[in-house]
Each structure stands twice: as C-alpha cells, then as structure tokens.
Coordinates of N, CA and C in Angstrom, one line a residue:
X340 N -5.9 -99.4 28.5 CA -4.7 -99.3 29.1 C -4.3 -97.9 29.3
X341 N -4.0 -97.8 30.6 CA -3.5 -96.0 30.3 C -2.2 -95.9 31.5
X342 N -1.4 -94.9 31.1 CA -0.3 -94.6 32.1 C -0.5 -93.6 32.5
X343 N 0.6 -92.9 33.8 CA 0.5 -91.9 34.4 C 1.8 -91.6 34.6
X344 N 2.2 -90.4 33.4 CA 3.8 -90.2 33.6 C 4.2 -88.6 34.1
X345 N 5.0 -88.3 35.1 CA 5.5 -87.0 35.3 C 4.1 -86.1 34.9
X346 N 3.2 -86.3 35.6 CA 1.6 -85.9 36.0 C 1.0 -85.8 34.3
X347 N 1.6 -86.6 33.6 CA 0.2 -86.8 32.8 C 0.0 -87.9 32.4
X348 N -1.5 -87.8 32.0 CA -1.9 -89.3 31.4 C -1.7 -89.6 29.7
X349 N -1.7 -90.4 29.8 CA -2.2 -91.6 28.6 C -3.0 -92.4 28.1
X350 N -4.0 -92.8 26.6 CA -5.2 -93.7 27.1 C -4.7 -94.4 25.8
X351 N -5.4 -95.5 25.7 CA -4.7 -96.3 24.7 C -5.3 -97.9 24.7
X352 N -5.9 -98.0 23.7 CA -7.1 -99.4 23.2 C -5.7 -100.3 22.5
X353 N -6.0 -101.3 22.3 CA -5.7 -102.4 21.4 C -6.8 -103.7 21.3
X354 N -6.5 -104.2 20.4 CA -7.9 -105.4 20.1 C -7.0 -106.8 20.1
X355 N -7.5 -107.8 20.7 CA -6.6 -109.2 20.6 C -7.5 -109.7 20.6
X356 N -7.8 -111.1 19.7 CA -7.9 -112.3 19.7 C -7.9 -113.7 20.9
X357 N -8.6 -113.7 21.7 CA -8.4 -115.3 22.5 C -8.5 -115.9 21.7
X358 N -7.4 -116.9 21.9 CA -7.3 -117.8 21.3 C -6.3 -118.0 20.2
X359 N -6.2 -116.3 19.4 CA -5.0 -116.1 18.3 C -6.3 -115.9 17.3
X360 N -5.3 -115.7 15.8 CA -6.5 -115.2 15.1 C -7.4 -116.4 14.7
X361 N -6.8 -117.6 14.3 CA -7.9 -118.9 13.7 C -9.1 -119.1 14.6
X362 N -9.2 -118.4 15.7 CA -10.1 -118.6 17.0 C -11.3 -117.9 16.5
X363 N -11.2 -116.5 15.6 CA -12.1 -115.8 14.9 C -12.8 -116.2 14.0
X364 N -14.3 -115.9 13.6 CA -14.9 -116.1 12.6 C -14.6 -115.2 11.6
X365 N -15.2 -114.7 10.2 CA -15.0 -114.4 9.1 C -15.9 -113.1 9.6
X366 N -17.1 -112.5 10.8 CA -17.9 -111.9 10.7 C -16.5 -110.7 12.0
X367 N -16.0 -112.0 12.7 CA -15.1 -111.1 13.9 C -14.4 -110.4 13.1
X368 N -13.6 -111.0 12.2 CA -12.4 -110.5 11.3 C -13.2 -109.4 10.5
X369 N -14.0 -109.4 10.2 CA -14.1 -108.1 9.7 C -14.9 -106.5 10.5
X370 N -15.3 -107.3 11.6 CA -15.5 -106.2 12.8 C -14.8 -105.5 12.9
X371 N -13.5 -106.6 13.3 CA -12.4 -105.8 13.6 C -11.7 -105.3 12.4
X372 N -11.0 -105.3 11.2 CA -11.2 -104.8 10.5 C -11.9 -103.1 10.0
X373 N -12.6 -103.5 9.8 CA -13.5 -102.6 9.9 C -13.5 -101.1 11.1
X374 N -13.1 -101.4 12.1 CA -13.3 -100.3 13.2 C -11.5 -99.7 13.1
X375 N -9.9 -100.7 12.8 CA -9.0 -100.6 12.6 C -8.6 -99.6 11.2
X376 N -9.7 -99.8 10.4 CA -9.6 -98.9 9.3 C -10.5 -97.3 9.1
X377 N -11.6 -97.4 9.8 CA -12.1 -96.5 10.0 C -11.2 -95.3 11.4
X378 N -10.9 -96.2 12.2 CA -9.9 -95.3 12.9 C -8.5 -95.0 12.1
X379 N -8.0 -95.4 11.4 CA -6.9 -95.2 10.9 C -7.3 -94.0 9.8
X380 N -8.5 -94.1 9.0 CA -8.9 -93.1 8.4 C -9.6 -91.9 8.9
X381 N -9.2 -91.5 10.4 CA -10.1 -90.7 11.3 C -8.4 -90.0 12.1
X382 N -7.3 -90.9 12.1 CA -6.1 -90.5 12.3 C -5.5 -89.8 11.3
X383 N -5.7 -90.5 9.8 CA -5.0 -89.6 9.1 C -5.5 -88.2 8.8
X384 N -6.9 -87.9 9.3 CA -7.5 -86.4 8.9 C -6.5 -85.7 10.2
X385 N -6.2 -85.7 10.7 CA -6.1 -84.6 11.9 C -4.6 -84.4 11.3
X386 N -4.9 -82.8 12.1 CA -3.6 -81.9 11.2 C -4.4 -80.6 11.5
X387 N -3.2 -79.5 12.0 CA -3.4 -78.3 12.1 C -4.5 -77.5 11.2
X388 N -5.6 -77.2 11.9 CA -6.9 -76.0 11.1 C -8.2 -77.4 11.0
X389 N -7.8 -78.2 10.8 CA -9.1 -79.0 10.5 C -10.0 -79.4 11.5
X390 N -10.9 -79.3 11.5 CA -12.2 -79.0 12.6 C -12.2 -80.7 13.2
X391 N -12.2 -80.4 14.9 CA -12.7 -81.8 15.6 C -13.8 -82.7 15.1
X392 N -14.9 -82.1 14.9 CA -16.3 -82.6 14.8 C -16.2 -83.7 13.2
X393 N -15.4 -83.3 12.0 CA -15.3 -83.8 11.3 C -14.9 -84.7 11.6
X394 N -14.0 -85.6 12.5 CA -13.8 -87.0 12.7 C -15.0 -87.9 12.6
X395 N -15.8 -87.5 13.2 CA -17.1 -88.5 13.6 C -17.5 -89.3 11.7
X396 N -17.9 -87.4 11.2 CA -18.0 -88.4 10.1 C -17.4 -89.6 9.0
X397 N -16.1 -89.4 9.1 CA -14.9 -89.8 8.8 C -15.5 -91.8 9.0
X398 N -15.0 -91.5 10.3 CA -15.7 -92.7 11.2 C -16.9 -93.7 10.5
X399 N -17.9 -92.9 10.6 CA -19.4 -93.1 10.5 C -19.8 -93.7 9.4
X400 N -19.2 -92.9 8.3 CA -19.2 -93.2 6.9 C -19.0 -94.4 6.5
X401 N -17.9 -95.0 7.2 CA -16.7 -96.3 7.0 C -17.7 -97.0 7.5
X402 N -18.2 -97.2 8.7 CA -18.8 -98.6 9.6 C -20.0 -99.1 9.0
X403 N -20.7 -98.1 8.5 CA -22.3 -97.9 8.1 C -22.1 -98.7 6.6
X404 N -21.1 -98.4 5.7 CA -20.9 -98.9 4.6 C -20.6 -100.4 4.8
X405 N -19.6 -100.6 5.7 CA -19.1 -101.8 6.1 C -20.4 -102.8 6.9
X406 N -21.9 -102.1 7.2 CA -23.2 -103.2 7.9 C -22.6 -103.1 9.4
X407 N -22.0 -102.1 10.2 CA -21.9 -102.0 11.4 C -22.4 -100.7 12.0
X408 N -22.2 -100.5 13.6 CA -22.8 -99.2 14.0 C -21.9 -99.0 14.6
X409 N -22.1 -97.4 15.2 CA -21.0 -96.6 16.1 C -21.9 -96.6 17.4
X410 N -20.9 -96.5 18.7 CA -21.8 -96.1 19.5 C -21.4 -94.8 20.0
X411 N -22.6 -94.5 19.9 CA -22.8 -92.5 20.1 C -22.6 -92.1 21.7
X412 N -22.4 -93.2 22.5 CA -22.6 -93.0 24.3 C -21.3 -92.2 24.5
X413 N -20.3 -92.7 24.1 CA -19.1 -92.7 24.3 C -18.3 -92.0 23.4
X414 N -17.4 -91.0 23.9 CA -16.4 -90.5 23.1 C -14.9 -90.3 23.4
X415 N -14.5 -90.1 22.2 CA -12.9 -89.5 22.3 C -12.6 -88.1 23.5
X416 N -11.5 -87.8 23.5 CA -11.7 -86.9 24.5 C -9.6 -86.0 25.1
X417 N -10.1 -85.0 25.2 CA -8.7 -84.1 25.2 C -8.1 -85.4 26.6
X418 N -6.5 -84.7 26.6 CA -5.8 -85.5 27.5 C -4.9 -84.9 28.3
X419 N -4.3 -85.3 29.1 CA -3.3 -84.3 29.4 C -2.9 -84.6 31.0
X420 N -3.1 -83.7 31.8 CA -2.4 -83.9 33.2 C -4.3 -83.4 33.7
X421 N -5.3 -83.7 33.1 CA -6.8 -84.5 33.5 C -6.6 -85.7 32.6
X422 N -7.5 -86.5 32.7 CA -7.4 -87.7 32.2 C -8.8 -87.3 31.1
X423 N -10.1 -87.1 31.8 CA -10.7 -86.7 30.6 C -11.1 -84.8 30.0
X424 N -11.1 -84.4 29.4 CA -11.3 -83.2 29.0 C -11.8 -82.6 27.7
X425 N -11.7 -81.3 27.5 CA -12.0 -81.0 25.8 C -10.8 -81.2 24.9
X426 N -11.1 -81.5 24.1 CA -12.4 -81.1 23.2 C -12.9 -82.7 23.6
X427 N -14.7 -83.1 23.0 CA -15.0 -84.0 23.3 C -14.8 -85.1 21.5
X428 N -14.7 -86.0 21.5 CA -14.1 -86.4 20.2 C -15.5 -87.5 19.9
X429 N -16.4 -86.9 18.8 CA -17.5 -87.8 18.5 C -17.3 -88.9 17.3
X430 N -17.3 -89.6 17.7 CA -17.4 -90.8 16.6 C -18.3 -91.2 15.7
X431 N -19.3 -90.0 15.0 CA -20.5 -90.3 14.7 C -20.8 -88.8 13.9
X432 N -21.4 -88.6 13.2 CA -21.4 -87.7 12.0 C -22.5 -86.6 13.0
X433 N -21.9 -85.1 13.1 CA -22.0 -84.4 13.9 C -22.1 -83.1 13.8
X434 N -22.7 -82.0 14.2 CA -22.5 -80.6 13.9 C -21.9 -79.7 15.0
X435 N -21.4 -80.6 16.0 CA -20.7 -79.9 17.7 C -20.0 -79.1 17.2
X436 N -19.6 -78.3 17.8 CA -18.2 -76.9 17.7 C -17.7 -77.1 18.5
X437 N -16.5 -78.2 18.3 CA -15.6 -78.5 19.5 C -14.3 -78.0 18.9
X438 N -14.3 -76.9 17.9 CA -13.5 -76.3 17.5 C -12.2 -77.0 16.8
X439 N -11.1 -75.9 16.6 CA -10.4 -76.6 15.3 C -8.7 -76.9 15.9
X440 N -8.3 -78.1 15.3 CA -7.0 -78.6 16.0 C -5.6 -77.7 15.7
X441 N -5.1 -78.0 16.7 CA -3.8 -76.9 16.6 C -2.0 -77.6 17.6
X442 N -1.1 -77.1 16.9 CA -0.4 -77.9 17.2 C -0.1 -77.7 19.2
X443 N 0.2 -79.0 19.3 CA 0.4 -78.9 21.0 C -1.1 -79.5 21.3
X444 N -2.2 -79.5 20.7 CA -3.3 -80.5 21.4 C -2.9 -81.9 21.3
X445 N -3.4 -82.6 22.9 CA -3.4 -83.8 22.6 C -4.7 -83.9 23.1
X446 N -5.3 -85.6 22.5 CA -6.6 -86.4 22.7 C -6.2 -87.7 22.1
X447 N -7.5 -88.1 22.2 CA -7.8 -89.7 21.6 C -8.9 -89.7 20.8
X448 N -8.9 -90.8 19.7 CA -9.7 -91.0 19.0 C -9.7 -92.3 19.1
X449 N -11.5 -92.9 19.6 CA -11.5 -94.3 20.5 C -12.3 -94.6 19.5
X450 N -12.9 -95.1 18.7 CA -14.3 -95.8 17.9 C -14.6 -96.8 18.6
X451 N -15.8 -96.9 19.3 CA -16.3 -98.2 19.2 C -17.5 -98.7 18.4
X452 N -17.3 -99.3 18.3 CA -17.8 -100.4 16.9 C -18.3 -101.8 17.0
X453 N -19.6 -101.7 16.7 CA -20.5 -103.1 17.2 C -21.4 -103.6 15.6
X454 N -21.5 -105.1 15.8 CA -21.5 -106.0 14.7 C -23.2 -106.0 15.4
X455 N -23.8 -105.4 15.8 CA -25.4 -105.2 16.2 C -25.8 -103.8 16.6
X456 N -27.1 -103.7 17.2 CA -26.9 -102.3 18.0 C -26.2 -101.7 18.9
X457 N -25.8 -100.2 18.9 CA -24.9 -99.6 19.2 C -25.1 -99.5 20.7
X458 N -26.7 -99.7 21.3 CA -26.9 -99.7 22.7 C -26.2 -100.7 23.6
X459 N -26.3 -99.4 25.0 CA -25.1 -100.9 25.8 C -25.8 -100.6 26.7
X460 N -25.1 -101.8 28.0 CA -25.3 -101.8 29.5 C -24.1 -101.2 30.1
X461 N -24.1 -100.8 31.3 CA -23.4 -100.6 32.3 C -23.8 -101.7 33.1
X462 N -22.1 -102.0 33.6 CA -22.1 -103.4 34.6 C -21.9 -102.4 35.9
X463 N -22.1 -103.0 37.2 CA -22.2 -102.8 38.3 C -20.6 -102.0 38.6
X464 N -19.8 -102.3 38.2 CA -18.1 -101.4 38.4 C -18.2 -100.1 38.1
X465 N -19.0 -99.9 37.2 CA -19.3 -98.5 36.6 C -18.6 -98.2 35.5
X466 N -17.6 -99.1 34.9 CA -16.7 -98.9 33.9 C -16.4 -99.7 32.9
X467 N -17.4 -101.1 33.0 CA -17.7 -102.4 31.8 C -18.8 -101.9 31.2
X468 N -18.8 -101.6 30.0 CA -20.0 -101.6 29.2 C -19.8 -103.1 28.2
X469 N -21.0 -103.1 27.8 CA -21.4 -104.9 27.0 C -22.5 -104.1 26.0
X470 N -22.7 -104.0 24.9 CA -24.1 -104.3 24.2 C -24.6 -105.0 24.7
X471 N -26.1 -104.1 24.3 CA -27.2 -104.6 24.8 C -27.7 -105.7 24.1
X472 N -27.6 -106.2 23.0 CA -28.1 -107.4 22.0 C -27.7 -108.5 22.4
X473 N -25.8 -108.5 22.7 CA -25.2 -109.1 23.4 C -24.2 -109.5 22.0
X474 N -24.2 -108.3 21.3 CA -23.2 -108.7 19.5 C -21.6 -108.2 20.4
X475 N -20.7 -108.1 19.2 CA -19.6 -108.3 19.7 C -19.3 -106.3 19.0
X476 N -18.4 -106.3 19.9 CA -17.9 -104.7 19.6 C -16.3 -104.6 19.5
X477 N -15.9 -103.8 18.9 CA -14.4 -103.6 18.9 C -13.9 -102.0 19.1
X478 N -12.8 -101.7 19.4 CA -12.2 -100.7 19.6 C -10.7 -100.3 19.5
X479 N -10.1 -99.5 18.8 CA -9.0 -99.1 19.2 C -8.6 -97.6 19.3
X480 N -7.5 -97.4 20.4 CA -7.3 -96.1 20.3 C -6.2 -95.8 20.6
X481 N -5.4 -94.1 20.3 CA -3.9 -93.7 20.8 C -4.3 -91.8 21.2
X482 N -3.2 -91.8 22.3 CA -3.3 -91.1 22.4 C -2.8 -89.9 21.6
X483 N -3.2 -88.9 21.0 CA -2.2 -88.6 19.9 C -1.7 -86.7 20.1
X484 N -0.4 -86.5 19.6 CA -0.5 -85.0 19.5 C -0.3 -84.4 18.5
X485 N -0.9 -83.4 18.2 CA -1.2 -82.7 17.2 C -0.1 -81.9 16.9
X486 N 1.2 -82.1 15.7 CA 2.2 -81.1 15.9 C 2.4 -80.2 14.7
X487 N 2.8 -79.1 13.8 CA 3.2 -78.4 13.1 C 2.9 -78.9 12.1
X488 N 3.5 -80.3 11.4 CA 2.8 -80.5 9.8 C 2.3 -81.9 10.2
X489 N 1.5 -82.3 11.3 CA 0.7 -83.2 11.3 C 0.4 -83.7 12.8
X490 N 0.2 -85.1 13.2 CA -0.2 -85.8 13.9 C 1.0 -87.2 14.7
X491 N 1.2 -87.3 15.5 CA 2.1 -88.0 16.0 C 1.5 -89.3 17.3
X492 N 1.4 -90.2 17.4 CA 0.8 -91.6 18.3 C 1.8 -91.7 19.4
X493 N 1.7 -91.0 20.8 CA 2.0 -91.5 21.8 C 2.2 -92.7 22.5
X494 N 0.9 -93.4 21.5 CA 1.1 -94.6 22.1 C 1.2 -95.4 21.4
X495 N 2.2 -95.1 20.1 CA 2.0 -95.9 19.4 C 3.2 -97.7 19.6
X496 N 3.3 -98.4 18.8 CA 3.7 -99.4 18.8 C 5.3 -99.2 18.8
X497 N 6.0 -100.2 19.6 CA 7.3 -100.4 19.4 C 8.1 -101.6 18.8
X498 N 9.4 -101.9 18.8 CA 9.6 -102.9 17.9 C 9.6 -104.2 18.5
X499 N 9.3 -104.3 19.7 CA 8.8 -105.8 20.3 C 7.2 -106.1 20.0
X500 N 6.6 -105.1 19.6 CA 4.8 -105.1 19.2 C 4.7 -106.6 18.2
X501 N 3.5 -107.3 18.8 CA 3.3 -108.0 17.4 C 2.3 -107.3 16.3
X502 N 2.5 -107.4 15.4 CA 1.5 -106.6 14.6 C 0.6 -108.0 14.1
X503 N -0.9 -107.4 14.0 CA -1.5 -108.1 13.6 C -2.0 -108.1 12.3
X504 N -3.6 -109.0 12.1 CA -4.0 -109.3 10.7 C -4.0 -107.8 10.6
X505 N -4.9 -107.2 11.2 CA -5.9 -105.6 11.0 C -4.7 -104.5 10.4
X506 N -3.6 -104.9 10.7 CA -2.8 -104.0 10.5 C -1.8 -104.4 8.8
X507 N -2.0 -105.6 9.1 CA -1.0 -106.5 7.3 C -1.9 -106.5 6.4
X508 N -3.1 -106.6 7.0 CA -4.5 -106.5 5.1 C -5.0 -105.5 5.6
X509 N -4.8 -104.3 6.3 CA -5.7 -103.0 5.9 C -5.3 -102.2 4.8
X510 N -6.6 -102.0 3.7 CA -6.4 -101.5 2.8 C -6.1 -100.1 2.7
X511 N -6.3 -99.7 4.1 CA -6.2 -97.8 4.6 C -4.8 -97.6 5.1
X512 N -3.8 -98.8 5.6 CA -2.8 -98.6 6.2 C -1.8 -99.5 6.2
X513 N -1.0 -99.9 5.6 CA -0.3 -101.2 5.7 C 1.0 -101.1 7.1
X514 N 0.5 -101.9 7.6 CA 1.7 -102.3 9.2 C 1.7 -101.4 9.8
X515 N 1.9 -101.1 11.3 CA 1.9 -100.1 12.7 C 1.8 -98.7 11.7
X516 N 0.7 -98.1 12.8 CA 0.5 -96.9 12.0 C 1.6 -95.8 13.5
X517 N 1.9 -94.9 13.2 CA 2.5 -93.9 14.3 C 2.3 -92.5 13.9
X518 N 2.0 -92.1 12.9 CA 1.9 -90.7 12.5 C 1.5 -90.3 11.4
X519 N 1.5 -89.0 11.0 CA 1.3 -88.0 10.0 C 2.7 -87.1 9.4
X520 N 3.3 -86.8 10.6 CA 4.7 -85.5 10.7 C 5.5 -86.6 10.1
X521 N 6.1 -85.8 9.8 CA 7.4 -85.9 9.0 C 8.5 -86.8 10.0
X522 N 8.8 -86.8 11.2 CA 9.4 -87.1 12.4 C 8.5 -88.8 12.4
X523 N 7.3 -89.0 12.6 CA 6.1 -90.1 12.9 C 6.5 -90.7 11.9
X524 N 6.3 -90.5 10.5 CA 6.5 -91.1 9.3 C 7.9 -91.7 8.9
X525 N 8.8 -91.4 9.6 CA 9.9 -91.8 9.2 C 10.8 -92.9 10.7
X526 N 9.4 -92.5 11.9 CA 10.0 -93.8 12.6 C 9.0 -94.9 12.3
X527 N 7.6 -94.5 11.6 CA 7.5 -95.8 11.3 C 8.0 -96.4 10.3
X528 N 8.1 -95.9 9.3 CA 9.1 -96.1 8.1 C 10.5 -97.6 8.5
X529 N 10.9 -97.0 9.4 CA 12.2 -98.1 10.2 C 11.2 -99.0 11.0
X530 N 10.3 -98.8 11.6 CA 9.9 -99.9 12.4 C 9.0 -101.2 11.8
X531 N 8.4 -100.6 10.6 CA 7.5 -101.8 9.6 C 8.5 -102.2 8.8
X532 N 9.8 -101.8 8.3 CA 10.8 -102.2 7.9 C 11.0 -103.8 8.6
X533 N 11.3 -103.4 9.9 CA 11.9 -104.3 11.1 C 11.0 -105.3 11.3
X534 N 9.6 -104.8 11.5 CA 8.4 -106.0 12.0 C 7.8 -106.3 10.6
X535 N 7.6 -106.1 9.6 CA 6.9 -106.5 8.9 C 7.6 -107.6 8.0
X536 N 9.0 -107.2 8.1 CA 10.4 -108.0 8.0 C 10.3 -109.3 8.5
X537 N 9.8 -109.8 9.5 CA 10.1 -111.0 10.3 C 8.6 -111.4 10.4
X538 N 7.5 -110.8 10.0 CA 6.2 -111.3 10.2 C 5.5 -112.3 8.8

C-alpha cells in the first residue's frame, strides 16, 4: 500500500489472515510471527549515527534462528518525493556502505520472510513475486523517519487499526509499534492504552 501526498510518497506492508486468524496453521503463525518480530527488532536499532547495513543483520539473525530465510532479491530503500532511492536497506547480514542514519532521513524496512527457499518468480505484471518452492512468505513494513533522539512510523497504526495476534504475543513488542522518539513513544503509549483496552 503506498500514498502519494503533497509530492511525496509513502510505502507501507501489513500481513492479514483470510479467513481471520483460526484459518492459520501453527507453522503460518509462526511465519508470521517471526518476520513481525524480527522487523520490530530492525526498527528499534535505527537512531541517529548507527550504520544502515547493520539492519540486515539484526534481521537475519532472528529468521535463521527461528528455521526461516530472508530473501536477498529485494530490499528496503530511501523514500521521499522518488518512491525508490538511497540508501538501499538490506535485509540480510552485510558489509555495503550505505552509510550512517541521520535525523531527517526517511526509508523503509520491508523483510521478507519465507517458511522455504528465499528464491522467487516474477509473474508477468512485473510486480508479483511468489517463491519459487511455492512455501508461504510474509512481510511487513513502514515508512519511517529518522529524528533527533530516535525513529518515528509514518505509517504507523491509528485508533480504528485492528491490532493483531503478531502484535498481542510478540515477545519483542507488545501492541502497535509507532516509534523510538520521545513524541512516537508517548502516542503510542495512548493508543495501545485505547486498542489494547477493548481487544
């Protein structure tokens, strides 16, 4: 999902269930899982001086422990009034010099995350990818900016959002994640109040 406001963009993943969550098996739930916590622990590193390239391993670490893979095709990536740009954001343990974050950058951090091999197809649109095994993959992502004592989610959740399992049993984050800053931390503070309240 992405928007296009007063000439800039926005990019932004979410993961849902057909069917709701009982529709999932014990292997989906922890797919997902798994890539919601590893991104959440790839969100909370970012912060002024600390190097791009260190996400990946962040990332990498988590999936590989968890019996899943990353796929390396695809990356995170700067944002702004281009849709894609620098720095390039690797999801996979890395030595690039995509240099070090600073306040006023935005980007995304997308993981994708497959319960087989990380290889995929391109479908004929030029914009569907599928593993190639034909396993199931997950993804989430926000667009995020980097401000003075931390990290802030553009896109992140509002108070009509349903919050899901990934977000009530993650052991890395309990309910809507929205920031790092001081400002992020204290609107989510009111909003998991509110939703976690009625959930």
């Amino acid at each position: 999902i992405t928007c296009y406001l007063n000439g800039y963009h926005g990019d932004c993943s979410e993961m849902f269930i057909v069917g709701g969550e009982d529709a999932a098996d014990h292997r989906a739930k922890r797919l997902i899982q798994t890539t919601y916590d590893c991104w959440v622990k790839s969100l909370n590193f970012v912060k002024p001086g600390n190097d791009y390239k260190d996400i990946g391993a962040i990332i990498e670490d988590h999936v590989v422990e968890n019996g899943f893979t990353t796929v390396k095709s695809f990356c995170g990536h700067g944002v702004g009034s281009v849709f894609h740009a620098n720095p390039n954001i690797l999801h996979y343990r890395n030595s690039e010099p995509a240099g070090k974050m600073q306040p006023g950058h935005t980007f995304t951090i997308e993981p994708m995350i497959c319960e087989g091999a990380a290889s995929y197809l391109m479908w004929p649109d030029d914009w569907t990818a599928t593993t190639k095994d034909g396993g199931r993959s997950a993804q989430f992502e926000h667009t995020l900016l980097i401000t003075k004592d931390g990290v802030e989610a553009l896109t992140g959740k509002i108070e009509t959002s349903p919050v899901q399992f990934w977000e009530r049993e993650s052991k890395v984050h309990n309910g809507v994640w929205l920031g790092t800053s001081g400002a992020a931390k204290e609107r989510e503070e009111k909003l998991n109040a509110s939703l976690l309240g009625s959930s």
